[in-house]
PDB file of C-alpha atoms in Angstrom:
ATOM      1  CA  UNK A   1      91.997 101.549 179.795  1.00  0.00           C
ATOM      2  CA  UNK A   2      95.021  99.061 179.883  1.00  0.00           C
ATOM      3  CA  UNK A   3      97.123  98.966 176.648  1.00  0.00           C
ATOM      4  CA  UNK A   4     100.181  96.372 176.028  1.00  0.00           C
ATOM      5  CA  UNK A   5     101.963  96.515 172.616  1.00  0.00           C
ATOM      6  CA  UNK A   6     104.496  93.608 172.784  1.00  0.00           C
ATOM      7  CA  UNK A   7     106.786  94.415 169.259  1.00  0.00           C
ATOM      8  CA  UNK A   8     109.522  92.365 167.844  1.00  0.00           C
ATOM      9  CA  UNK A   9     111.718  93.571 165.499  1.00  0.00           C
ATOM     10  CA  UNK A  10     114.224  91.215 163.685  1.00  0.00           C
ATOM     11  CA  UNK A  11     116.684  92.829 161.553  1.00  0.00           C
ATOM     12  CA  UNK A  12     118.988  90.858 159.084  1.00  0.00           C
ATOM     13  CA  UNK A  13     122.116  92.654 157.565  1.00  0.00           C
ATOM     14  CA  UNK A  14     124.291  91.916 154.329  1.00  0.00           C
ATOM     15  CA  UNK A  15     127.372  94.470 153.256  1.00  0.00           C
ATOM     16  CA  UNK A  16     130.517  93.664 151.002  1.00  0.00           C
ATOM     17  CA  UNK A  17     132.887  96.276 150.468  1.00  0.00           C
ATOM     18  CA  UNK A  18     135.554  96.951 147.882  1.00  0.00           C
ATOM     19  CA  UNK A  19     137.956  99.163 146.726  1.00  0.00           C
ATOM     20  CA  UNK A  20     140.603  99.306 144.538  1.00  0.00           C
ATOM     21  CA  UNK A  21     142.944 102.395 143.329  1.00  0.00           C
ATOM     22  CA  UNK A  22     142.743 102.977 139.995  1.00  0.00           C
ATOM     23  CA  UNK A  23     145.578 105.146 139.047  1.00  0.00           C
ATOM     24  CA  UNK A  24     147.751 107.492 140.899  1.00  0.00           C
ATOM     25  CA  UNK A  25     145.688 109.463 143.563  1.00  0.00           C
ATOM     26  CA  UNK A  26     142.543 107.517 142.189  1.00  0.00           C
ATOM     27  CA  UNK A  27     140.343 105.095 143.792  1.00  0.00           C
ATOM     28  CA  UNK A  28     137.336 103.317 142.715  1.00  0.00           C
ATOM     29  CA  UNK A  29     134.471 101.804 145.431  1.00  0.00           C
ATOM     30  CA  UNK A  30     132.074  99.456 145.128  1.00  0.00           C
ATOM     31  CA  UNK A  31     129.284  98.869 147.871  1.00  0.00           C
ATOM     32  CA  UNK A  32     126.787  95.901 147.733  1.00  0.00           C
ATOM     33  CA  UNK A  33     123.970  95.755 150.988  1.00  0.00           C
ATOM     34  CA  UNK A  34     120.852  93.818 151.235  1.00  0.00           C
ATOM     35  CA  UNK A  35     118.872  94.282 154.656  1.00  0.00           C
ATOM     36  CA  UNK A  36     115.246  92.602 155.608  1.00  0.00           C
ATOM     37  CA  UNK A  37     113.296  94.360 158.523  1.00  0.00           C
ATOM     38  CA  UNK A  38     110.789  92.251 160.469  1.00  0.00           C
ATOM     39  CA  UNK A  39     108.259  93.944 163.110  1.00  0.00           C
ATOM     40  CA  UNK A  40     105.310  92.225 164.745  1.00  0.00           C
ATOM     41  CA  UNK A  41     103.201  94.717 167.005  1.00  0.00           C
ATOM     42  CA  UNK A  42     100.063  93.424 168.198  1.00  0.00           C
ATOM     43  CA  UNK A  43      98.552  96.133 170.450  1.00  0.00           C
ATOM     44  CA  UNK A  44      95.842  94.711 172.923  1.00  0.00           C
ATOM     45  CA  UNK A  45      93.606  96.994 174.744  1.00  0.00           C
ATOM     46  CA  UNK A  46      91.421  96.251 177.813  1.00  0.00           C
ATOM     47  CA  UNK A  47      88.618  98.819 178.702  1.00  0.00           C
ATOM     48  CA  UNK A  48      85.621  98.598 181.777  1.00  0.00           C
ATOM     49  CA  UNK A  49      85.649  98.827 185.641  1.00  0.00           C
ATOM     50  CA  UNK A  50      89.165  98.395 187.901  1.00  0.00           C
ATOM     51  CA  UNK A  51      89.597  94.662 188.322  1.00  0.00           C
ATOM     52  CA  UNK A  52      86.689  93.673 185.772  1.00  0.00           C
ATOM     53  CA  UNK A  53      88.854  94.868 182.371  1.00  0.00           C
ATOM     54  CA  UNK A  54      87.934  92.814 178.804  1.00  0.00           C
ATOM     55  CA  UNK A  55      89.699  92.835 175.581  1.00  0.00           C
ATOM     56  CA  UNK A  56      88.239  95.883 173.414  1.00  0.00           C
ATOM     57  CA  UNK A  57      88.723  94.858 169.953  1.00  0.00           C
ATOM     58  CA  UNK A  58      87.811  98.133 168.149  1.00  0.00           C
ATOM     59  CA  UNK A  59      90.733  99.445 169.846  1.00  0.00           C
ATOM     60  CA  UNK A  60      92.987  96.551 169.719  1.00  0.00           C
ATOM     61  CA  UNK A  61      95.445  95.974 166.406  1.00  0.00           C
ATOM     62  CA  UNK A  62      97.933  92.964 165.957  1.00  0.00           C
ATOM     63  CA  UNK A  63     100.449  94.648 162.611  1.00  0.00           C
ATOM     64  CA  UNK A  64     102.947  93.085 160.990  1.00  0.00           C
ATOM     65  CA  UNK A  65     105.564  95.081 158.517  1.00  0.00           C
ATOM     66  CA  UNK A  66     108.686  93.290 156.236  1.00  0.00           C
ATOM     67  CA  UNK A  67     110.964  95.553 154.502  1.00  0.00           C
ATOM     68  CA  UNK A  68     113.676  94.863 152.012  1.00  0.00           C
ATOM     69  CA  UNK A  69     116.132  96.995 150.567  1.00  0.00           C
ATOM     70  CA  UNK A  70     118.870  95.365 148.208  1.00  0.00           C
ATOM     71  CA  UNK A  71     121.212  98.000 147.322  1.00  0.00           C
ATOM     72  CA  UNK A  72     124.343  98.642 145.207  1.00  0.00           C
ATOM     73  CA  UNK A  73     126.811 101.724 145.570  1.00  0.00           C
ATOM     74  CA  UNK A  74     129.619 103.059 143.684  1.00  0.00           C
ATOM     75  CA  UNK A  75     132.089 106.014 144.568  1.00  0.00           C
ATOM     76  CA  UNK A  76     135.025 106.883 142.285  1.00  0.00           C
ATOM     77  CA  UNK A  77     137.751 109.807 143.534  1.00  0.00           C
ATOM     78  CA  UNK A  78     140.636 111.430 143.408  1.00  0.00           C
ATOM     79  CA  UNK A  79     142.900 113.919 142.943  1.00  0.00           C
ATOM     80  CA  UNK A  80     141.553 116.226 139.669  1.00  0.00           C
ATOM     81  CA  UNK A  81     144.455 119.017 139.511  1.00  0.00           C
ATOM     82  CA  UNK A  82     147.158 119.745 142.002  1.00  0.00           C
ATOM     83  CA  UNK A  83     144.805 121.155 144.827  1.00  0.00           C
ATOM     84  CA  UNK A  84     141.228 119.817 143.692  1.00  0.00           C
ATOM     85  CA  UNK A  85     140.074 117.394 145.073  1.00  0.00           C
ATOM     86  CA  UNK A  86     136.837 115.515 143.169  1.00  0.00           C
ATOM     87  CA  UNK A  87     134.401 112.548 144.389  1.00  0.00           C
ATOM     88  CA  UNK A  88     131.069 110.901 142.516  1.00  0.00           C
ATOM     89  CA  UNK A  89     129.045 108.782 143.660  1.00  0.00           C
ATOM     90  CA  UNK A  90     125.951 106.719 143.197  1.00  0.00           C
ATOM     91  CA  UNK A  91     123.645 104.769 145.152  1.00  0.00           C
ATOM     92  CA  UNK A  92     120.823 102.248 143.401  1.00  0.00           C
ATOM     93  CA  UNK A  93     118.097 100.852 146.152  1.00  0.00           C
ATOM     94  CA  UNK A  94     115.576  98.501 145.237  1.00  0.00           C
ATOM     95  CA  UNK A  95     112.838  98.537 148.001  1.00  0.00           C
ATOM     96  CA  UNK A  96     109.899  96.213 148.690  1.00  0.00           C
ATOM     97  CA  UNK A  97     107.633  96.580 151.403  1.00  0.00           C
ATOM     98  CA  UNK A  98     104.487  94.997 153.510  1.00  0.00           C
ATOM     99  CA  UNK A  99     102.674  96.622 156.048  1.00  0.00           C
ATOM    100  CA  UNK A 100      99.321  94.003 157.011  1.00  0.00           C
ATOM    101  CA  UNK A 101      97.015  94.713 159.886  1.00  0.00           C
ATOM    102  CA  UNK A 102      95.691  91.395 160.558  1.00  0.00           C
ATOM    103  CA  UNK A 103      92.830  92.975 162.766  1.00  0.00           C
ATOM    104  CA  UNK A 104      91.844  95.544 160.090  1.00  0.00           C
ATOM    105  CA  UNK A 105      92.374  92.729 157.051  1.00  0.00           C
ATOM    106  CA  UNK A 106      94.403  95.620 155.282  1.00  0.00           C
ATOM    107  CA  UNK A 107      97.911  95.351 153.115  1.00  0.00           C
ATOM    108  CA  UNK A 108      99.777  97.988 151.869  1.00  0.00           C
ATOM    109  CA  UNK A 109     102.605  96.618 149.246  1.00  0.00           C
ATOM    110  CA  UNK A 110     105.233  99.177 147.742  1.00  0.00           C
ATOM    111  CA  UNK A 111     107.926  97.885 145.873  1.00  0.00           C
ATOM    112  CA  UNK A 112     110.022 101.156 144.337  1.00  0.00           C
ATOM    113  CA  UNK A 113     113.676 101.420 142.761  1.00  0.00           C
ATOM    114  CA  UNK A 114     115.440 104.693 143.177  1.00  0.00           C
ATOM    115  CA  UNK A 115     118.838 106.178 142.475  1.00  0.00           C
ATOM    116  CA  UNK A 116     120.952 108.498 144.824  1.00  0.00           C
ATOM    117  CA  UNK A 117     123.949 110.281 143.064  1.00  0.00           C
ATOM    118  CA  UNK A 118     126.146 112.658 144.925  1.00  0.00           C
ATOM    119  CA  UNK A 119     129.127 114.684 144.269  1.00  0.00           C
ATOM    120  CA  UNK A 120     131.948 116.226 146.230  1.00  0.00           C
ATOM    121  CA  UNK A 121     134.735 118.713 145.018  1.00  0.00           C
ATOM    122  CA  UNK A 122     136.885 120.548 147.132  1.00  0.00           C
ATOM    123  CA  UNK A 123     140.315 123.501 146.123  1.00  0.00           C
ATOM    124  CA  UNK A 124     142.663 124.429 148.370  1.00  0.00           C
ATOM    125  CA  UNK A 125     143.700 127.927 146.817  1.00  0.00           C
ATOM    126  CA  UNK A 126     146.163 128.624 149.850  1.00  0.00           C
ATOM    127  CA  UNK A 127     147.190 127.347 153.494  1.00  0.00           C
ATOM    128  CA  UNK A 128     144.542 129.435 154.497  1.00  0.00           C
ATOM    129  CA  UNK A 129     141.556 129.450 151.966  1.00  0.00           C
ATOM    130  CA  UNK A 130     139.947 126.157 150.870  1.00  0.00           C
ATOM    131  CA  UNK A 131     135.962 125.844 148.697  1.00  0.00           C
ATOM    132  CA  UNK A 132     133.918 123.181 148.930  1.00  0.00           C
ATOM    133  CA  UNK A 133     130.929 122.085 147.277  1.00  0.00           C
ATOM    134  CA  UNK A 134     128.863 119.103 147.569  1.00  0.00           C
ATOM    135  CA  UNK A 135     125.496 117.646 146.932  1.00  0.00           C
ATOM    136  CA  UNK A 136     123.514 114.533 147.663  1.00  0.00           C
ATOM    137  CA  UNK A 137     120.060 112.891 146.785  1.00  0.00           C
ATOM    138  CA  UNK A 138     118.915 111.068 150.461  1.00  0.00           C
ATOM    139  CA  UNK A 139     115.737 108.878 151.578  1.00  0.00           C
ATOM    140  CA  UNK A 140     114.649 108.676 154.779  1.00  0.00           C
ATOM    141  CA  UNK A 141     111.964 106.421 155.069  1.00  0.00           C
ATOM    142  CA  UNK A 142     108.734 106.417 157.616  1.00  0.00           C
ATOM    143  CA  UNK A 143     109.637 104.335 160.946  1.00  0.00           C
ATOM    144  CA  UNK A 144     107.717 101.238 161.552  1.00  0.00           C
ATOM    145  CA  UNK A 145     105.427 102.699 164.571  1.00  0.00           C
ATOM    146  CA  UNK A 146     104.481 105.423 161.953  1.00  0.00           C
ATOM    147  CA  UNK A 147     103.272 102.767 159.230  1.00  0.00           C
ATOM    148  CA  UNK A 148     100.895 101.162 161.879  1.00  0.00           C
ATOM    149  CA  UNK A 149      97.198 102.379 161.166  1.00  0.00           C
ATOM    150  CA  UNK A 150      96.730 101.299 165.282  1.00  0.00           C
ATOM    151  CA  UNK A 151      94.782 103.899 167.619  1.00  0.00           C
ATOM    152  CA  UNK A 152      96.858 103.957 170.819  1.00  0.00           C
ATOM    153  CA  UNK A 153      96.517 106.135 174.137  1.00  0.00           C
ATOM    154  CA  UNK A 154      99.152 108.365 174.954  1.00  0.00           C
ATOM    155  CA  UNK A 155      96.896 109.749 177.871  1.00  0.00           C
ATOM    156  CA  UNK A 156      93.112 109.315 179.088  1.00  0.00           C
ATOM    157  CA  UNK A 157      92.744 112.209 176.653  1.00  0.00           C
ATOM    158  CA  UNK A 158      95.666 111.961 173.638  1.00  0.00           C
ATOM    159  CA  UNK A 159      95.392 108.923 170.863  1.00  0.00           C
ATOM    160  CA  UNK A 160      97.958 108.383 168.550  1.00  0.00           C
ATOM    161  CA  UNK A 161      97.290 106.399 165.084  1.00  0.00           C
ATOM    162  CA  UNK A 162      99.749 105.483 161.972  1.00  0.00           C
ATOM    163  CA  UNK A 163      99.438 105.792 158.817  1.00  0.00           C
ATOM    164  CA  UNK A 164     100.226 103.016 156.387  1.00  0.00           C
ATOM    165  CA  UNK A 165     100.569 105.310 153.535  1.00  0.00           C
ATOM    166  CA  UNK A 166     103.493 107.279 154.470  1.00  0.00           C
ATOM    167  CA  UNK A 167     105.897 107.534 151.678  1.00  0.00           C
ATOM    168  CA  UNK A 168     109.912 107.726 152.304  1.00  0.00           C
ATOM    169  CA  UNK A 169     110.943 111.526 151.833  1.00  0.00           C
ATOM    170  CA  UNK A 170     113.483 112.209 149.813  1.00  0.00           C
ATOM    171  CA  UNK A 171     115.930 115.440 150.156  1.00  0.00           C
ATOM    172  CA  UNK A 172     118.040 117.017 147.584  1.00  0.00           C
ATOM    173  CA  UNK A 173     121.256 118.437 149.765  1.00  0.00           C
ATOM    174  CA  UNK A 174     123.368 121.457 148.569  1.00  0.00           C
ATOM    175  CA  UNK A 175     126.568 122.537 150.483  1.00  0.00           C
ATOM    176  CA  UNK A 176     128.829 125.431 149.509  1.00  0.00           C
ATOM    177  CA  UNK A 177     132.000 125.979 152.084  1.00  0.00           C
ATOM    178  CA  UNK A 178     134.280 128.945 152.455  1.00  0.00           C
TER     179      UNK A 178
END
């Protein structure tokens, strides 16, 4: 067995920043992102005798996957009393995805919007003693090698294959300091 996966990946990027204070100790942030995500893997695999190989295409698989994600963040912070410290936050991501496997003739299309608040406050009691609590929504989404429904050969005896119906997983972070 012979296997060549060739893979582009062309990634485009968008951010504007802004922030502005807002009163004394105050600030307000504002966070706009779009990024598109372009792979094209097209795994061929050769199979037969040394120096007589042939393209196998059961176990061959040319995939392309586009991914955008237009997002739009806001943070507002600041002082709260004389030694608290207090932050929110708030991320909106509209995501729209295509995973095709042109050998297989299958699509998988997700398009989902999601929100991602978080929140940060921290007191400084003394010099010494200081409690802080935070807590964030996240995504981390499937990589592109994962999404492709491919077979390939790690080893004469290993295979590894994607799946094109991975979602994104999502955590829910808690963090109490002393």
């Amino acid at each position: 067995l012979v296997t060549q996966m060739p893979t582009n990946i062309d990634i485009l990027t968008f951010k504007i920043d802004y922030g502005k204070p807002l009163w004394e100790g105050w600030k307000f942030d504002i966070d706009v992102k779009s990024s598109t995500v372009e792979s094209d893997n097209n795994l061929t695999l050769e199979s037969g005798p040394v120096g007589d190989l042939e393209p196998d295409p059961e176990l061959s698989n040319h995939f392309r996957y586009t991914e955008q994600v237009q997002a739009a963040y806001f943070n507002v912070g600041g002082s709260l009393f004389e030694n608290t410290e207090l932050q929110l936050g708030l991320r909106a991501e509209q995501t729209n995805s295509l995973g095709h496997s042109l050998t297989l003739n299958q699509e998988v299309e997700r398009e989902y919007l999601d929100f991602f608040p978080s929140f940060f406050i921290s007191n400084q009691f003394s010099e010494k003693h200081q409690l802080n609590f935070s807590y964030s929504y996240r995504i981390d989404r499937p990589n592109y090698q994962n999404l492709n429904p491919a077979r390939w050969y790690l080893d004469p005896f290993s295979i590894q294959r994607g799946n094109p119906f991975l979602n994104p997983q999502y955590t829910h972070a808690l963090e109490l300091q002393y």
